[in-house]
Short mmCIF file of C-alpha atoms and ligand atoms in Angstrom, two decimals:
data_model
loop_
_atom_site.label_atom_id
_atom_site.label_comp_id
_atom_site.label_asym_id
_atom_site.label_seq_id
_atom_site.Cartn_x
_atom_site.Cartn_y
_atom_site.Cartn_z
CA UNK A 1272 72.39 79.77 6.39
CA UNK A 1273 73.18 76.55 8.20
CA UNK A 1274 73.19 76.42 11.96
CA UNK A 1275 76.98 76.47 11.94
CA UNK A 1276 77.10 79.50 9.60
CA UNK A 1277 74.73 81.38 11.89
CA UNK A 1278 76.87 80.63 14.91
CA UNK A 1279 80.05 81.63 13.13
CA UNK A 1280 78.43 84.85 11.98
CA UNK A 1281 77.41 85.71 15.55
CA UNK A 1282 80.99 85.14 16.67
CA UNK A 1283 82.31 87.28 13.82
CA UNK A 1284 79.98 90.27 14.21
CA UNK A 1285 80.16 90.22 18.02
CA UNK A 1286 83.73 91.44 17.74
CA UNK A 1287 84.71 89.61 20.89
CA UNK A 1288 86.41 86.36 21.93
CA UNK A 1289 83.89 84.47 24.06
CA UNK A 1290 86.48 81.82 24.93
CA UNK A 1291 88.41 84.30 27.04
CA UNK A 1292 85.57 84.45 29.60
CA UNK A 1293 86.53 83.09 33.03
CA UNK A 1294 82.94 83.08 34.35
CA UNK A 1295 83.60 85.55 37.13
CA UNK A 1296 80.13 87.08 36.87
CA UNK A 1297 81.35 90.66 37.06
CA UNK A 1298 79.30 91.57 33.99
CA UNK A 1299 76.12 90.26 35.67
CA UNK A 1300 76.99 92.01 38.91
CA UNK A 1301 76.69 95.50 37.50
CA UNK A 1302 74.17 94.91 34.73
CA UNK A 1303 71.29 97.35 35.32
CA UNK A 1304 68.91 95.10 33.36
CA UNK A 1305 69.90 91.92 35.24
CA UNK A 1306 66.45 91.30 36.76
CA UNK A 1307 64.84 91.51 33.33
CA UNK A 1308 67.21 89.06 31.69
CA UNK A 1309 66.22 85.42 31.21
CA UNK A 1310 69.67 84.77 29.77
CA UNK A 1311 72.27 86.63 31.82
CA UNK A 1312 75.14 88.59 30.23
CA UNK A 1313 77.78 85.96 31.10
CA UNK A 1314 75.50 83.22 29.76
CA UNK A 1315 75.31 84.91 26.36
CA UNK A 1316 79.09 84.73 26.26
CA UNK A 1317 79.21 81.11 27.40
CA UNK A 1318 76.39 79.96 25.09
CA UNK A 1319 78.29 81.35 22.13
CA UNK A 1320 81.45 79.55 23.21
CA UNK A 1321 79.46 76.32 23.69
CA UNK A 1322 77.48 76.67 20.46
CA UNK A 1323 74.03 76.82 22.11
CA UNK A 1324 72.42 78.71 19.27
CA UNK A 1325 68.78 77.89 20.04
CA UNK A 1326 69.03 79.23 23.58
CA UNK A 1327 70.57 82.43 22.29
CA UNK A 1328 67.96 83.03 19.59
CA UNK A 1329 65.07 82.35 21.98
CA UNK A 1330 66.22 84.78 24.69
CA UNK A 1331 64.04 87.70 25.74
CA UNK A 1332 67.02 89.46 27.24
CA UNK A 1333 68.01 90.74 23.80
CA UNK A 1334 65.14 93.25 24.10
CA UNK A 1335 66.13 94.42 27.58
CA UNK A 1336 69.86 95.01 27.17
CA UNK A 1337 70.39 98.77 27.44
CA UNK A 1338 73.71 98.86 25.56
CA UNK A 1339 75.00 100.73 28.59
CA UNK A 1340 78.44 99.12 28.15
CA UNK A 1341 78.88 98.57 31.88
CA UNK A 1342 79.63 94.89 31.25
CA UNK A 1343 82.18 95.73 28.58
CA UNK A 1344 83.86 98.31 30.79
CA UNK A 1345 84.06 96.01 33.78
CA UNK A 1346 85.05 92.67 32.28
CA UNK A 1347 88.49 91.81 33.59
CA UNK A 1348 89.16 89.60 30.54
CA UNK A 1349 88.38 92.14 27.84
CA UNK A 1350 85.26 90.27 26.72
CA UNK A 1351 82.26 92.23 25.44
CA UNK A 1352 78.98 90.63 26.61
CA UNK A 1353 77.03 93.51 25.04
CA UNK A 1354 78.74 92.75 21.73
CA UNK A 1355 77.43 89.18 21.87
CA UNK A 1356 73.91 90.30 22.85
CA UNK A 1357 73.74 92.79 19.98
CA UNK A 1358 75.09 90.18 17.57
CA UNK A 1359 72.31 87.80 18.64
CA UNK A 1360 69.64 90.51 18.43
CA UNK A 1361 70.84 91.54 14.97
CA UNK A 1362 70.76 87.90 13.90
CA UNK A 1363 67.14 87.68 15.03
CA UNK A 1364 65.88 90.95 13.55
CA UNK A 1365 67.68 90.51 10.25
CA UNK A 1366 65.29 87.64 9.56
CA UNK A 1367 62.02 88.62 7.84
CA UNK A 1368 59.16 89.40 10.21
CA UNK A 1369 61.22 89.49 13.40
CA UNK A 1370 61.36 93.19 14.16
CA UNK A 1371 61.15 94.03 17.84
CA UNK A 1372 58.69 96.92 17.57
CA UNK A 1373 55.71 97.37 15.32
CA UNK A 1374 54.83 100.83 14.04
CA UNK A 1375 51.25 100.59 15.37
CA UNK A 1376 52.53 100.03 18.91
CA UNK A 1377 54.26 103.40 18.94
CA UNK A 1378 51.54 106.12 18.96
CA UNK A 1379 49.95 105.08 22.27
CA UNK A 1380 53.36 105.20 23.98
CA UNK A 1381 54.44 108.56 22.59
CA UNK A 1382 53.87 111.52 24.90
CA UNK A 1383 54.50 115.26 24.51
CA UNK A 1384 58.01 115.12 25.85
CA UNK A 1385 59.41 112.07 24.08
CA UNK A 1386 62.70 112.99 22.40
CA UNK A 1387 63.44 111.97 18.79
CA UNK A 1388 66.58 110.35 20.17
CA UNK A 1389 64.47 107.73 21.93
CA UNK A 1390 62.49 106.79 18.83
CA UNK A 1391 65.56 106.71 16.60
CA UNK A 1392 67.54 104.64 19.12
CA UNK A 1393 64.76 102.13 19.59
CA UNK A 1394 64.24 101.72 15.85
CA UNK A 1395 67.95 101.22 15.33
CA UNK A 1396 68.20 98.64 18.09
CA UNK A 1397 64.99 96.71 17.54
CA UNK A 1398 64.20 96.88 13.84
CA UNK A 1399 65.82 96.30 10.46
CA UNK B 496 87.69 130.91 17.55
CA UNK B 497 85.31 129.08 15.23
CA UNK B 498 84.56 125.39 15.45
CA UNK B 499 82.43 123.02 13.34
CA UNK B 500 79.36 121.90 15.25
CA UNK B 501 77.10 118.87 14.85
CA UNK B 502 73.73 119.51 16.58
CA UNK B 503 71.78 116.31 15.79
CA UNK B 504 68.04 115.69 15.43
CA UNK B 505 66.88 116.09 19.01
CA UNK B 506 68.60 119.43 19.56
CA UNK B 507 66.48 120.82 16.72
CA UNK B 508 63.24 119.58 18.26
CA UNK B 509 62.69 118.44 21.85
CA UNK B 510 66.04 119.63 23.25
CA UNK B 511 66.26 123.12 21.79
CA UNK B 512 67.39 124.57 25.12
CA UNK B 513 70.43 122.30 25.22
CA UNK B 514 71.50 123.79 21.88
CA UNK B 515 70.45 127.41 22.38
CA UNK B 516 72.16 127.90 25.73
CA UNK B 517 75.27 126.16 24.45
CA UNK B 518 75.57 128.61 21.55
CA UNK B 519 74.92 131.68 23.73
CA UNK B 520 77.43 130.54 26.33
CA UNK B 521 80.09 129.62 23.79
CA UNK B 522 79.83 133.12 22.25
CA UNK B 523 80.27 134.65 25.68
CA UNK B 524 83.38 132.51 26.08
CA UNK B 525 84.85 133.47 22.71
CA UNK B 526 83.89 130.37 20.72
CA UNK B 527 81.60 130.47 17.68
CA UNK B 528 79.83 127.20 16.93
CA UNK B 529 79.38 126.83 13.19
CA UNK B 530 76.70 124.33 12.34
CA UNK B 531 77.96 122.03 9.59
CA UNK B 532 76.10 121.94 6.29
CA UNK B 533 73.64 119.20 5.41
CA UNK B 534 74.23 117.09 8.48
CA UNK B 535 72.16 113.94 8.83
CA UNK B 536 70.93 112.17 11.96
CA UNK B 537 73.73 110.06 13.47
CA UNK B 538 71.33 107.19 14.25
CA UNK B 539 71.44 107.86 18.01
CA UNK B 540 73.04 104.53 18.91
CA UNK B 541 76.35 103.12 17.76
CA UNK B 542 75.79 99.79 15.99
CA UNK B 543 78.26 97.37 17.56
CA UNK B 544 77.93 94.51 15.03
CA UNK B 545 81.22 94.53 13.15
CA UNK B 546 79.51 94.21 9.76
CA UNK B 547 77.42 97.39 10.10
CA UNK B 548 78.56 99.97 7.55
CA UNK B 549 75.58 101.90 6.13
CA UNK B 550 74.41 102.89 9.62
CA UNK B 551 77.73 104.68 10.15
CA UNK B 552 77.86 106.74 6.97
CA UNK B 553 76.10 109.85 8.26
CA UNK B 554 78.73 110.17 10.99
CA UNK B 555 81.52 109.71 8.45
CA UNK B 556 80.05 112.46 6.26
CA UNK B 557 80.02 114.88 9.19
CA UNK B 558 83.55 113.88 10.17
CA UNK B 559 84.82 114.36 6.64
CA UNK B 560 83.20 117.79 6.40
CA UNK B 561 84.93 118.84 9.62
CA UNK B 562 88.23 117.45 8.37
CA UNK B 563 88.16 120.06 5.59
CA UNK B 564 86.84 122.83 7.82
CA UNK B 565 89.23 123.22 10.70
CA UNK B 566 89.81 119.60 11.66
CA UNK B 567 87.63 119.59 14.78
CA UNK B 568 84.01 118.53 15.24
CA UNK B 569 82.12 119.76 18.27
CA UNK B 570 79.26 117.64 19.63
CA UNK B 571 76.80 118.37 22.42
CA UNK B 572 74.20 115.61 22.67
CA UNK B 573 75.73 112.63 24.51
CA UNK B 574 74.31 110.19 21.98
CA UNK B 575 75.68 112.03 18.94
CA UNK B 576 79.01 112.27 20.68
CA UNK B 577 79.09 108.55 21.43
CA UNK B 578 78.16 107.55 17.87
CA UNK B 579 80.46 109.99 16.09
CA UNK B 580 83.43 109.32 18.34
CA UNK B 581 83.09 105.54 18.00
CA UNK B 582 82.61 105.69 14.24
CA UNK B 583 85.72 107.84 14.08
CA UNK B 584 87.56 105.15 16.00
CA UNK B 585 86.38 102.58 13.44
CA UNK B 586 87.56 104.78 10.59
CA UNK B 587 90.95 105.04 12.28
CA UNK B 588 91.42 101.45 13.42
CA UNK B 589 89.10 99.07 11.55
CA UNK B 590 90.40 98.52 8.06
CA UNK B 591 87.33 96.63 6.87
CA UNK B 592 84.93 99.39 7.91
CA UNK B 593 87.22 102.15 6.65
CA UNK B 594 87.63 100.54 3.23
CA UNK B 595 83.94 99.81 2.74
CA UNK B 596 82.76 103.22 3.96
CA UNK B 597 85.25 104.96 1.69
CA UNK B 598 84.36 102.78 -1.28
CA UNK B 599 80.76 103.75 -0.82
CA UNK B 600 81.26 107.46 -0.22
CA UNK B 601 83.89 107.89 -2.98
CA UNK B 602 85.29 111.08 -1.44
CA UNK B 603 88.02 113.00 -3.26
CA UNK B 604 90.39 111.90 -0.54
CA UNK B 605 89.71 108.85 1.64
CA UNK B 606 88.64 109.58 5.22
CA UNK B 607 90.76 107.79 7.82
CA UNK B 608 89.81 109.30 11.17
CA UNK B 609 91.68 112.61 10.84
CA UNK B 610 89.04 114.76 12.58
CA UNK B 611 89.21 115.38 16.30
CA UNK B 612 85.80 114.86 17.92
CA UNK B 613 85.27 117.14 20.91
CA UNK B 614 82.33 117.17 23.26
CA UNK B 615 81.18 120.60 24.48
CA UNK B 616 82.26 119.73 28.03
CA UNK B 617 85.74 118.83 26.73
CA UNK B 618 85.78 122.14 24.89
CA UNK B 619 85.01 123.93 28.16
CA UNK B 620 87.72 122.01 29.99
CA UNK B 621 90.46 121.82 27.37
CA UNK B 622 89.99 124.84 25.10
CA UNK B 623 88.31 127.51 27.23
CA UNK B 624 89.47 126.22 30.63
CA UNK B 625 87.38 126.01 33.81
CA UNK B 626 89.43 128.81 35.41
CA UNK B 627 88.58 131.18 32.56
CA UNK B 628 84.88 130.27 32.95
CA UNK B 629 85.06 130.96 36.67
CA UNK B 630 86.29 134.48 35.97
CA UNK B 631 83.32 135.17 33.68
CA UNK B 632 80.62 133.97 36.08
CA UNK B 633 78.25 136.78 37.08
CA UNK B 634 75.51 134.67 38.69
CA UNK B 635 77.06 131.89 40.75
CA UNK B 636 74.57 129.02 40.80
CA UNK B 637 74.86 128.26 44.50
CA UNK B 638 72.89 124.99 44.55
CA UNK B 639 73.75 121.44 45.46
CA UNK B 640 73.79 119.66 42.14
CA UNK B 641 74.41 116.08 41.16
CA UNK B 642 76.19 115.43 37.86
CA UNK B 643 74.38 112.73 35.96
CA UNK B 644 76.83 111.29 33.44
CA UNK B 645 74.91 108.23 32.31
CA UNK B 646 76.65 105.90 29.86
CA UNK B 647 77.20 107.58 26.56
CA UNK B 648 79.86 110.13 27.43
CA UNK B 649 81.98 107.62 29.31
CA UNK B 650 81.76 104.16 27.80
CA UNK B 651 83.49 102.33 26.35
CA UNK B 652 86.22 104.17 28.19
CA UNK B 653 89.02 103.15 25.86
CA UNK B 654 87.33 104.71 22.85
CA UNK B 655 85.53 107.63 24.47
CA UNK B 656 88.63 108.71 26.47
CA UNK B 657 86.41 111.38 28.01
CA UNK B 658 87.23 110.98 31.67
CA UNK B 659 87.81 108.14 34.13
CA UNK B 660 84.75 105.98 33.28
CA UNK B 661 84.33 104.73 36.85
CA UNK B 662 85.13 107.94 38.68
CA UNK B 663 84.58 110.91 36.38
CA UNK B 664 85.06 114.49 37.58
CA UNK B 665 84.57 116.72 34.54
CA UNK B 666 80.96 117.70 35.30
CA UNK B 667 81.74 118.19 38.99
CA UNK B 668 84.64 120.47 38.00
CA UNK B 669 82.31 122.31 35.66
CA UNK B 670 79.72 122.75 38.44
CA UNK B 671 82.39 124.11 40.72
CA UNK B 672 83.45 126.62 38.05
CA UNK B 673 79.91 128.03 37.76
CA UNK B 674 79.59 128.43 41.52
CA UNK B 675 77.49 125.36 42.32
CA UNK B 676 78.27 122.70 44.90
CA UNK B 677 78.75 119.36 43.14
CA UNK B 678 77.28 116.35 44.92
CA UNK B 679 78.98 113.05 44.15
CA UNK B 680 76.80 109.96 44.33
CA UNK B 681 77.67 106.40 43.27
CA UNK B 682 75.02 105.95 40.57
CA UNK B 683 76.04 108.95 38.51
CA UNK B 684 77.46 106.78 35.74
CA UNK B 685 74.68 104.17 35.74
CA UNK B 686 72.17 103.80 32.90
CA UNK B 687 68.76 105.56 33.05
CA UNK B 688 67.03 102.79 31.10
CA UNK B 689 67.61 104.37 27.69
CA UNK B 690 65.64 103.29 24.60
CA UNK B 691 64.16 100.25 26.37
CA UNK B 692 61.45 102.75 27.39
CA UNK B 693 59.72 101.79 24.15
CA UNK B 694 59.82 98.07 24.78
CA UNK B 695 59.67 97.61 28.54
CA UNK B 696 58.53 100.78 30.29
CA UNK B 697 59.23 99.37 33.68
CA UNK B 698 62.97 99.13 33.26
CA UNK B 699 63.68 102.87 32.80
CA UNK B 700 61.16 103.57 35.54
CA UNK B 701 63.08 101.49 38.04
CA UNK B 702 66.51 102.63 36.88
CA UNK B 703 65.65 106.33 36.93
CA UNK B 704 64.00 106.10 40.33
CA UNK B 705 67.04 104.34 41.79
CA UNK B 706 69.38 107.00 40.38
CA UNK B 707 67.32 109.89 41.76
CA UNK B 708 66.98 108.21 45.15
CA UNK B 709 70.71 107.71 45.28
CA UNK B 710 71.43 111.35 44.34
CA UNK B 711 68.88 112.56 46.88
CA UNK B 712 70.36 110.50 49.68
CA UNK B 713 73.71 112.19 49.04
CA UNK B 714 72.16 115.65 49.27
CA UNK B 715 71.54 116.69 45.66
CA UNK B 716 68.71 119.18 45.00
CA UNK B 717 68.80 118.74 41.26
CA UNK B 718 70.63 116.92 38.46
CA UNK B 719 72.36 118.08 35.31
CA UNK B 720 72.78 116.08 32.13
CA UNK B 721 73.98 116.40 28.53
CA UNK B 722 71.59 113.78 27.21
CA UNK B 723 67.97 114.39 26.09
CA UNK B 724 67.03 110.75 26.66
CA UNK B 725 68.44 110.73 30.20
CA UNK B 726 66.55 113.96 30.86
CA UNK B 727 63.33 112.43 29.56
CA UNK B 728 63.60 109.19 31.53
CA UNK B 729 64.64 110.89 34.76
CA UNK B 730 62.09 113.69 34.49
CA UNK B 731 59.31 111.25 33.79
CA UNK B 732 60.16 108.73 36.47
CA UNK B 733 62.48 110.28 38.99
CA UNK B 734 60.73 113.20 40.62
CA UNK B 735 63.80 115.43 40.91
CA UNK B 736 64.43 118.52 38.78
CA UNK B 737 66.89 117.80 35.98
CA UNK B 738 68.24 120.37 33.54
CA UNK B 739 70.76 120.57 30.73
CA UNK B 740 74.19 121.66 31.89
CA UNK B 741 74.25 124.39 29.22
CA UNK B 742 71.23 126.07 30.77
CA UNK B 743 73.09 126.46 34.07
CA UNK B 744 76.17 127.69 32.24
CA UNK B 745 74.16 130.38 30.42
CA UNK B 746 72.55 131.39 33.68
CA UNK B 747 75.92 131.66 35.43
CA UNK B 748 77.40 133.67 32.57
CA UNK B 749 74.40 136.01 32.57
CA UNK B 750 73.35 135.24 28.97
CA UNK B 751 70.20 133.24 29.64
S1 SF4 C 1732 82.93 89.81 33.31
FE1 SF4 C 1732 83.98 88.96 31.51
S2 SF4 C 1732 85.12 87.19 32.28
FE2 SF4 C 1732 83.63 87.73 33.88
S3 SF4 C 1732 81.82 86.42 33.40
FE3 SF4 C 1732 81.50 88.40 32.36
S4 SF4 C 1732 82.33 88.07 30.29
FE4 SF4 C 1732 83.13 86.42 31.58
S1 SF4 C 1733 75.23 96.54 28.00
FE1 SF4 C 1733 73.42 95.26 28.34
S2 SF4 C 1733 74.22 93.38 29.24
FE2 SF4 C 1733 75.84 94.90 29.42
S3 SF4 C 1733 75.57 95.76 31.46
FE3 SF4 C 1733 74.43 97.07 30.05
S4 SF4 C 1733 72.32 96.28 30.03
FE4 SF4 C 1733 73.65 94.70 30.95
#
């Protein structure tokens, strides 16, 4: 895929219109992962609109977004920052060798109480 | 009455109590939960990328089964409910997803979102009624309890249509019905840190602690949830007792 194709695909699968963003910062304001985000929720939206693909693909924030949907719920312009973040993360992990978690990292983390739901969710979000 | 029920993977393993007390309580309230045949794991998280199809098929299979078996599908785990309800919305409103999913599944009759997805709490509110529950309570709970909604039942509000996503009351109303004192606190619909526990342990630690602190400062003695992952994160990091809402219901109804 060319750079342009990749960008267009992110726009398409994000399911949201980044150009509608008015940069109010409301999404950042209630994002529970804000402190752990190098690229902030509103920046994901703006980078897509401005075509800054490299910054998007290099972000660490894609691993810290909780998909809690607070940003989507609270955006006054009907934009979905989470939709953009997931589109970027999917773009990254759909490339060979880019999975977010490695199987050998799991056993040391797993304790007695860990619910299947956690493992299934994490695999769905981080790996392809 | 009988209603098709989708338990999901975690309710068969680490969250057996959520399931068991729900079934016992439902029976006591005149509802029989019939587990659907050959259900498959819903995937636990709804894939938001608009080109995801295969990851939604297990939900469509369950929905189609329910369509032919009474038209309603009861869910209990917050995550299953979120995934199945949102996939149902896609099957109703997203022509691309509907066409591709149907092409793949090749059902006798195409599935187009006909099934009504109902969470157990909605069943208590809308089918049984909180007043009817109140009448059947034999052991009023009598504790100050904070409802912990988390994200999955409420958001996105337009699709979930569960309750007011910013100021929900359904669990508080439920707590009142079983004789507990609901404690409202601002962080009750904030995220516990979810699956990021596997990638960045610190995030759920901080989130869960903040939620418990907030509930505590408003006078809660314990929390209730409908989500095994919320329970796990809060129990591990929060330091406040947290139980499944169905356990309290069974206790109040005297069937525990
Ligand atoms: S809340 Fe919406 S409009 Fe405001 S900065 Fe975020 S995406 Fe843009
Ligand atoms: S979905 Fe992600 S970006 Fe949006 S508020 Fe939640 S953690 Fe932040």
